[in-house]
Amino acid sequence: GAPPVRAGVEAWLRAPDGAIPLAEGAGRRLLRLPVENAPDLLVKLFRVATGPHPWRERIKRGLGASPAQREWRALRRLHAAGLAVPAPLGRARLASGDEIVVEEFIPGPSPSALPGESTPERRALLLALAAAVGRLHAAGFAHGDLHPGNLIAGPDGPVLLDFQRARRARPGSRRQLRDLALL
């Protein structure tokens, strides 16, 4: 990535105390990383070597199908197409075998955290969210894990997050219909 991004990630790898934990699961950890002279970063640490299924994850990585690789490819394609997704900033494999994906950090609440059920602001956000999902589907993708936790009410409107399960999909396919049902 860009020099400030690379420097920030390398500093975090040397001294991980500066990162702000956001979420953690068996196979991945999300961190907000403040970087000097640059906007904050979102670092997704995918546990390949120490996760619940290390051999399976290594095989997936060898086939180009690890969650980090899938997320990186989807983010790059969708961001290049102008969709409301975080900017992909870098990807790396660590000495431990784990992988990281670095994205722009976008502040904002999940749409489900917004107050009220029928406020004009909430209605406008939901319409913008529907349009964002429509653009995702028109770009030939299905998200695969679409729920309020994978959406954020960013400063410029809704942003779709978490593309490790994203797949190419024909318009109107079962995968795209499943996205709508999950949402």
PDB file of C-alpha atoms in Angstrom:
ATOM      1  CA  GLY A   1       0.000   0.000   0.000  1.00  0.00           C
ATOM      2  CA  ALA A   2       0.887   3.681   0.230  1.00  0.00           C
ATOM      3  CA  PRO A   3       3.926   4.576   2.396  1.00  0.00           C
ATOM      4  CA  PRO A   4       1.905   5.903   5.417  1.00  0.00           C
ATOM      5  CA  VAL A   5      -0.294   2.780   5.332  1.00  0.00           C
ATOM      6  CA  ARG A   6       2.679   0.453   5.092  1.00  0.00           C
ATOM      7  CA  ALA A   7       4.545   2.315   7.845  1.00  0.00           C
ATOM      8  CA  GLY A   8       1.483   2.220  10.111  1.00  0.00           C
ATOM      9  CA  VAL A   9       0.959  -1.522   9.614  1.00  0.00           C
ATOM     10  CA  GLU A  10       4.650  -2.289  10.098  1.00  0.00           C
ATOM     11  CA  ALA A  11       4.683  -0.233  13.321  1.00  0.00           C
ATOM     12  CA  TRP A  12       1.610  -2.154  14.533  1.00  0.00           C
ATOM     13  CA  LEU A  13       3.291  -5.478  13.760  1.00  0.00           C
ATOM     14  CA  ARG A  14       6.292  -4.446  15.864  1.00  0.00           C
ATOM     15  CA  ALA A  15       4.181  -3.054  18.744  1.00  0.00           C
ATOM     16  CA  PRO A  16       0.520  -4.117  18.568  1.00  0.00           C
ATOM     17  CA  ASP A  17      -0.534  -2.017  21.584  1.00  0.00           C
ATOM     18  CA  GLY A  18      -1.728   0.955  19.499  1.00  0.00           C
ATOM     19  CA  ALA A  19      -4.535  -0.922  17.742  1.00  0.00           C
ATOM     20  CA  ILE A  20      -8.138  -0.717  18.959  1.00  0.00           C
ATOM     21  CA  PRO A  21      -9.864  -4.141  18.970  1.00  0.00           C
ATOM     22  CA  LEU A  22     -13.264  -4.059  17.251  1.00  0.00           C
ATOM     23  CA  ALA A  23     -14.287  -7.713  16.953  1.00  0.00           C
ATOM     24  CA  GLU A  24     -12.796 -11.145  17.350  1.00  0.00           C
ATOM     25  CA  GLY A  25     -13.807 -14.633  16.338  1.00  0.00           C
ATOM     26  CA  ALA A  26     -12.131 -18.014  16.000  1.00  0.00           C
ATOM     27  CA  GLY A  27     -10.803 -17.300  12.525  1.00  0.00           C
ATOM     28  CA  ARG A  28     -10.326 -13.544  12.409  1.00  0.00           C
ATOM     29  CA  ARG A  29      -9.691 -10.378  14.370  1.00  0.00           C
ATOM     30  CA  LEU A  30     -10.702  -6.820  13.388  1.00  0.00           C
ATOM     31  CA  LEU A  31      -8.689  -3.841  14.574  1.00  0.00           C
ATOM     32  CA  ARG A  32      -8.905  -0.095  14.135  1.00  0.00           C
ATOM     33  CA  LEU A  33      -5.406   1.195  13.583  1.00  0.00           C
ATOM     34  CA  PRO A  34      -4.681   4.903  14.085  1.00  0.00           C
ATOM     35  CA  VAL A  35      -1.908   5.977  11.706  1.00  0.00           C
ATOM     36  CA  GLU A  36       0.186   9.107  11.917  1.00  0.00           C
ATOM     37  CA  ASN A  37      -0.375  11.484   8.968  1.00  0.00           C
ATOM     38  CA  ALA A  38      -3.126   9.290   7.483  1.00  0.00           C
ATOM     39  CA  PRO A  39      -6.745   8.325   8.177  1.00  0.00           C
ATOM     40  CA  ASP A  40      -7.370   5.380  10.501  1.00  0.00           C
ATOM     41  CA  LEU A  41      -7.153   1.904   8.999  1.00  0.00           C
ATOM     42  CA  LEU A  42      -9.194  -1.248   9.454  1.00  0.00           C
ATOM     43  CA  VAL A  43      -6.935  -4.287   9.759  1.00  0.00           C
ATOM     44  CA  LYS A  44      -8.482  -7.723   9.344  1.00  0.00           C
ATOM     45  CA  LEU A  45      -6.209 -10.440  10.680  1.00  0.00           C
ATOM     46  CA  PHE A  46      -7.233 -13.808   9.243  1.00  0.00           C
ATOM     47  CA  ARG A  47      -5.889 -16.624  11.405  1.00  0.00           C
ATOM     48  CA  VAL A  48      -4.616 -19.278   9.056  1.00  0.00           C
ATOM     49  CA  ALA A  49      -1.967 -20.904  11.229  1.00  0.00           C
ATOM     50  CA  THR A  50      -3.751 -20.632  14.585  1.00  0.00           C
ATOM     51  CA  GLY A  51      -7.415 -20.682  13.533  1.00  0.00           C
ATOM     52  CA  PRO A  52      -9.841 -23.536  14.091  1.00  0.00           C
ATOM     53  CA  HIS A  53      -8.907 -25.373  10.838  1.00  0.00           C
ATOM     54  CA  PRO A  54      -5.279 -24.571   9.920  1.00  0.00           C
ATOM     55  CA  TRP A  55      -4.820 -27.290   7.260  1.00  0.00           C
ATOM     56  CA  ARG A  56      -8.051 -26.435   5.508  1.00  0.00           C
ATOM     57  CA  GLU A  57      -7.142 -22.736   5.500  1.00  0.00           C
ATOM     58  CA  ARG A  58      -3.678 -23.457   4.074  1.00  0.00           C
ATOM     59  CA  ILE A  59      -5.205 -25.525   1.271  1.00  0.00           C
ATOM     60  CA  LYS A  60      -7.691 -22.741   0.497  1.00  0.00           C
ATOM     61  CA  ARG A  61      -4.859 -20.211   0.399  1.00  0.00           C
ATOM     62  CA  GLY A  62      -2.907 -22.434  -1.990  1.00  0.00           C
ATOM     63  CA  LEU A  63      -5.948 -22.540  -4.268  1.00  0.00           C
ATOM     64  CA  GLY A  64      -6.422 -18.759  -4.079  1.00  0.00           C
ATOM     65  CA  ALA A  65      -9.637 -19.169  -2.107  1.00  0.00           C
ATOM     66  CA  SER A  66      -8.729 -18.123   1.431  1.00  0.00           C
ATOM     67  CA  PRO A  67     -11.129 -15.666   3.089  1.00  0.00           C
ATOM     68  CA  ALA A  68      -8.464 -12.927   2.893  1.00  0.00           C
ATOM     69  CA  GLN A  69      -7.870 -13.530  -0.820  1.00  0.00           C
ATOM     70  CA  ARG A  70     -11.614 -13.575  -1.589  1.00  0.00           C
ATOM     71  CA  GLU A  71     -12.212 -10.411   0.420  1.00  0.00           C
ATOM     72  CA  TRP A  72      -9.300  -8.615  -1.256  1.00  0.00           C
ATOM     73  CA  ARG A  73     -10.446  -9.528  -4.791  1.00  0.00           C
ATOM     74  CA  ALA A  74     -14.061  -8.539  -4.121  1.00  0.00           C
ATOM     75  CA  LEU A  75     -13.096  -5.244  -2.472  1.00  0.00           C
ATOM     76  CA  ARG A  76     -10.811  -4.298  -5.339  1.00  0.00           C
ATOM     77  CA  ARG A  77     -13.421  -5.072  -7.995  1.00  0.00           C
ATOM     78  CA  LEU A  78     -16.285  -3.386  -6.177  1.00  0.00           C
ATOM     79  CA  HIS A  79     -14.277  -0.318  -5.191  1.00  0.00           C
ATOM     80  CA  ALA A  80     -13.028   0.066  -8.785  1.00  0.00           C
ATOM     81  CA  ALA A  81     -16.662  -0.153  -9.947  1.00  0.00           C
ATOM     82  CA  GLY A  82     -17.535   2.769  -7.653  1.00  0.00           C
ATOM     83  CA  LEU A  83     -19.621   0.864  -5.115  1.00  0.00           C
ATOM     84  CA  ALA A  84     -19.921   2.001  -1.494  1.00  0.00           C
ATOM     85  CA  VAL A  85     -17.279  -0.282   0.016  1.00  0.00           C
ATOM     86  CA  PRO A  86     -14.125   0.504   2.012  1.00  0.00           C
ATOM     87  CA  ALA A  87     -11.079   1.276  -0.103  1.00  0.00           C
ATOM     88  CA  PRO A  88      -8.734  -1.739  -0.204  1.00  0.00           C
ATOM     89  CA  LEU A  89      -5.294  -0.522   0.884  1.00  0.00           C
ATOM     90  CA  GLY A  90      -3.116  -3.600   1.267  1.00  0.00           C
ATOM     91  CA  ARG A  91      -2.867  -7.330   1.788  1.00  0.00           C
ATOM     92  CA  ALA A  92      -0.028  -9.419   3.207  1.00  0.00           C
ATOM     93  CA  ARG A  93       0.905 -12.795   4.561  1.00  0.00           C
ATOM     94  CA  LEU A  94       2.670 -12.620   7.916  1.00  0.00           C
ATOM     95  CA  ALA A  95       5.626 -14.763   8.975  1.00  0.00           C
ATOM     96  CA  SER A  96       3.222 -16.786  11.141  1.00  0.00           C
ATOM     97  CA  GLY A  97       1.243 -17.779   8.035  1.00  0.00           C
ATOM     98  CA  ASP A  98      -1.708 -15.590   8.996  1.00  0.00           C
ATOM     99  CA  GLU A  99      -3.003 -13.091   6.450  1.00  0.00           C
ATOM    100  CA  ILE A 100      -4.075  -9.464   6.793  1.00  0.00           C
ATOM    101  CA  VAL A 101      -6.271  -7.242   4.672  1.00  0.00           C
ATOM    102  CA  VAL A 102      -5.994  -3.504   5.277  1.00  0.00           C
ATOM    103  CA  GLU A 103      -8.911  -1.262   4.365  1.00  0.00           C
ATOM    104  CA  GLU A 104      -9.943   2.301   4.935  1.00  0.00           C
ATOM    105  CA  PHE A 105     -11.718   2.659   8.289  1.00  0.00           C
ATOM    106  CA  ILE A 106     -15.173   4.166   7.857  1.00  0.00           C
ATOM    107  CA  PRO A 107     -16.750   5.596  11.009  1.00  0.00           C
ATOM    108  CA  GLY A 108     -20.448   5.289  11.631  1.00  0.00           C
ATOM    109  CA  PRO A 109     -23.106   3.180  13.299  1.00  0.00           C
ATOM    110  CA  SER A 110     -24.821   0.086  11.993  1.00  0.00           C
ATOM    111  CA  PRO A 111     -28.244   0.990  10.546  1.00  0.00           C
ATOM    112  CA  SER A 112     -29.847  -1.173  13.252  1.00  0.00           C
ATOM    113  CA  ALA A 113     -28.275   1.092  15.906  1.00  0.00           C
ATOM    114  CA  LEU A 114     -30.081   4.184  14.635  1.00  0.00           C
ATOM    115  CA  PRO A 115     -32.975   5.343  16.830  1.00  0.00           C
ATOM    116  CA  GLY A 116     -36.618   5.226  15.839  1.00  0.00           C
ATOM    117  CA  GLU A 117     -38.520   3.001  13.492  1.00  0.00           C
ATOM    118  CA  SER A 118     -39.956   5.399  10.963  1.00  0.00           C
ATOM    119  CA  THR A 119     -37.993   8.616  11.118  1.00  0.00           C
ATOM    120  CA  PRO A 120     -37.378  10.311   7.758  1.00  0.00           C
ATOM    121  CA  GLU A 121     -33.612   9.871   8.251  1.00  0.00           C
ATOM    122  CA  ARG A 122     -33.977   6.153   8.850  1.00  0.00           C
ATOM    123  CA  ARG A 123     -36.289   5.776   5.849  1.00  0.00           C
ATOM    124  CA  ALA A 124     -33.801   7.640   3.635  1.00  0.00           C
ATOM    125  CA  LEU A 125     -30.965   5.436   4.902  1.00  0.00           C
ATOM    126  CA  LEU A 126     -32.922   2.257   4.166  1.00  0.00           C
ATOM    127  CA  LEU A 127     -33.689   3.461   0.629  1.00  0.00           C
ATOM    128  CA  ALA A 128     -29.999   4.265   0.107  1.00  0.00           C
ATOM    129  CA  LEU A 129     -29.098   0.828   1.489  1.00  0.00           C
ATOM    130  CA  ALA A 130     -31.491  -0.844  -0.949  1.00  0.00           C
ATOM    131  CA  ALA A 131     -29.862   1.100  -3.788  1.00  0.00           C
ATOM    132  CA  ALA A 132     -26.368   0.029  -2.604  1.00  0.00           C
ATOM    133  CA  VAL A 133     -27.388  -3.643  -2.544  1.00  0.00           C
ATOM    134  CA  GLY A 134     -28.950  -3.190  -5.981  1.00  0.00           C
ATOM    135  CA  ARG A 135     -25.648  -1.784  -7.313  1.00  0.00           C
ATOM    136  CA  LEU A 136     -23.760  -4.712  -5.746  1.00  0.00           C
ATOM    137  CA  HIS A 137     -26.055  -7.170  -7.494  1.00  0.00           C
ATOM    138  CA  ALA A 138     -25.932  -5.259 -10.794  1.00  0.00           C
ATOM    139  CA  ALA A 139     -22.115  -5.456 -10.605  1.00  0.00           C
ATOM    140  CA  GLY A 140     -22.492  -9.247 -10.685  1.00  0.00           C
ATOM    141  CA  PHE A 141     -21.857 -10.069  -7.031  1.00  0.00           C
ATOM    142  CA  ALA A 142     -23.709 -11.598  -4.127  1.00  0.00           C
ATOM    143  CA  HIS A 143     -22.521 -10.577  -0.662  1.00  0.00           C
ATOM    144  CA  GLY A 144     -23.131 -13.923   1.030  1.00  0.00           C
ATOM    145  CA  ASP A 145     -23.395 -12.561   4.582  1.00  0.00           C
ATOM    146  CA  LEU A 146     -25.641  -9.527   4.363  1.00  0.00           C
ATOM    147  CA  HIS A 147     -26.960  -8.430   7.776  1.00  0.00           C
ATOM    148  CA  PRO A 148     -27.040  -5.150   9.748  1.00  0.00           C
ATOM    149  CA  GLY A 149     -23.622  -5.845  11.277  1.00  0.00           C
ATOM    150  CA  ASN A 150     -22.086  -5.815   7.791  1.00  0.00           C
ATOM    151  CA  LEU A 151     -23.516  -2.419   6.935  1.00  0.00           C
ATOM    152  CA  ILE A 152     -22.484   0.951   8.225  1.00  0.00           C
ATOM    153  CA  ALA A 153     -24.171   4.320   8.042  1.00  0.00           C
ATOM    154  CA  GLY A 154     -21.098   6.172   6.791  1.00  0.00           C
ATOM    155  CA  PRO A 155     -20.818   9.947   6.445  1.00  0.00           C
ATOM    156  CA  ASP A 156     -21.733   9.708   2.743  1.00  0.00           C
ATOM    157  CA  GLY A 157     -24.446   7.035   3.074  1.00  0.00           C
ATOM    158  CA  PRO A 158     -24.546   3.291   3.666  1.00  0.00           C
ATOM    159  CA  VAL A 159     -21.385   1.274   3.141  1.00  0.00           C
ATOM    160  CA  LEU A 160     -21.286  -2.487   2.637  1.00  0.00           C
ATOM    161  CA  LEU A 161     -18.670  -4.374   4.681  1.00  0.00           C
ATOM    162  CA  ASP A 162     -17.163  -7.861   5.028  1.00  0.00           C
ATOM    163  CA  PHE A 163     -16.723  -9.503   1.635  1.00  0.00           C
ATOM    164  CA  GLN A 164     -14.971 -12.733   2.557  1.00  0.00           C
ATOM    165  CA  ARG A 165     -18.074 -14.698   1.487  1.00  0.00           C
ATOM    166  CA  ALA A 166     -18.780 -12.591  -1.611  1.00  0.00           C
ATOM    167  CA  ARG A 167     -19.079 -14.481  -4.874  1.00  0.00           C
ATOM    168  CA  ARG A 168     -19.708 -13.616  -8.485  1.00  0.00           C
ATOM    169  CA  ALA A 169     -23.399 -14.129  -9.243  1.00  0.00           C
ATOM    170  CA  ARG A 170     -25.767 -13.635 -12.146  1.00  0.00           C
ATOM    171  CA  PRO A 171     -28.505 -11.030 -11.642  1.00  0.00           C
ATOM    172  CA  GLY A 172     -31.511 -12.668 -10.001  1.00  0.00           C
ATOM    173  CA  SER A 173     -29.522 -15.756  -8.985  1.00  0.00           C
ATOM    174  CA  ARG A 174     -30.248 -17.720  -5.831  1.00  0.00           C
ATOM    175  CA  ARG A 175     -27.202 -16.167  -4.175  1.00  0.00           C
ATOM    176  CA  GLN A 176     -28.537 -12.667  -4.764  1.00  0.00           C
ATOM    177  CA  LEU A 177     -32.026 -13.638  -3.622  1.00  0.00           C
ATOM    178  CA  ARG A 178     -30.468 -15.143  -0.483  1.00  0.00           C
ATOM    179  CA  ASP A 179     -28.772 -11.767   0.153  1.00  0.00           C
ATOM    180  CA  LEU A 180     -32.159 -10.071   0.131  1.00  0.00           C
ATOM    181  CA  ALA A 181     -33.698 -12.726   2.359  1.00  0.00           C
ATOM    182  CA  LEU A 182     -30.864 -12.434   4.889  1.00  0.00           C
ATOM    183  CA  LEU A 183     -31.193  -8.662   4.971  1.00  0.00           C
TER     184      LEU A 183
END
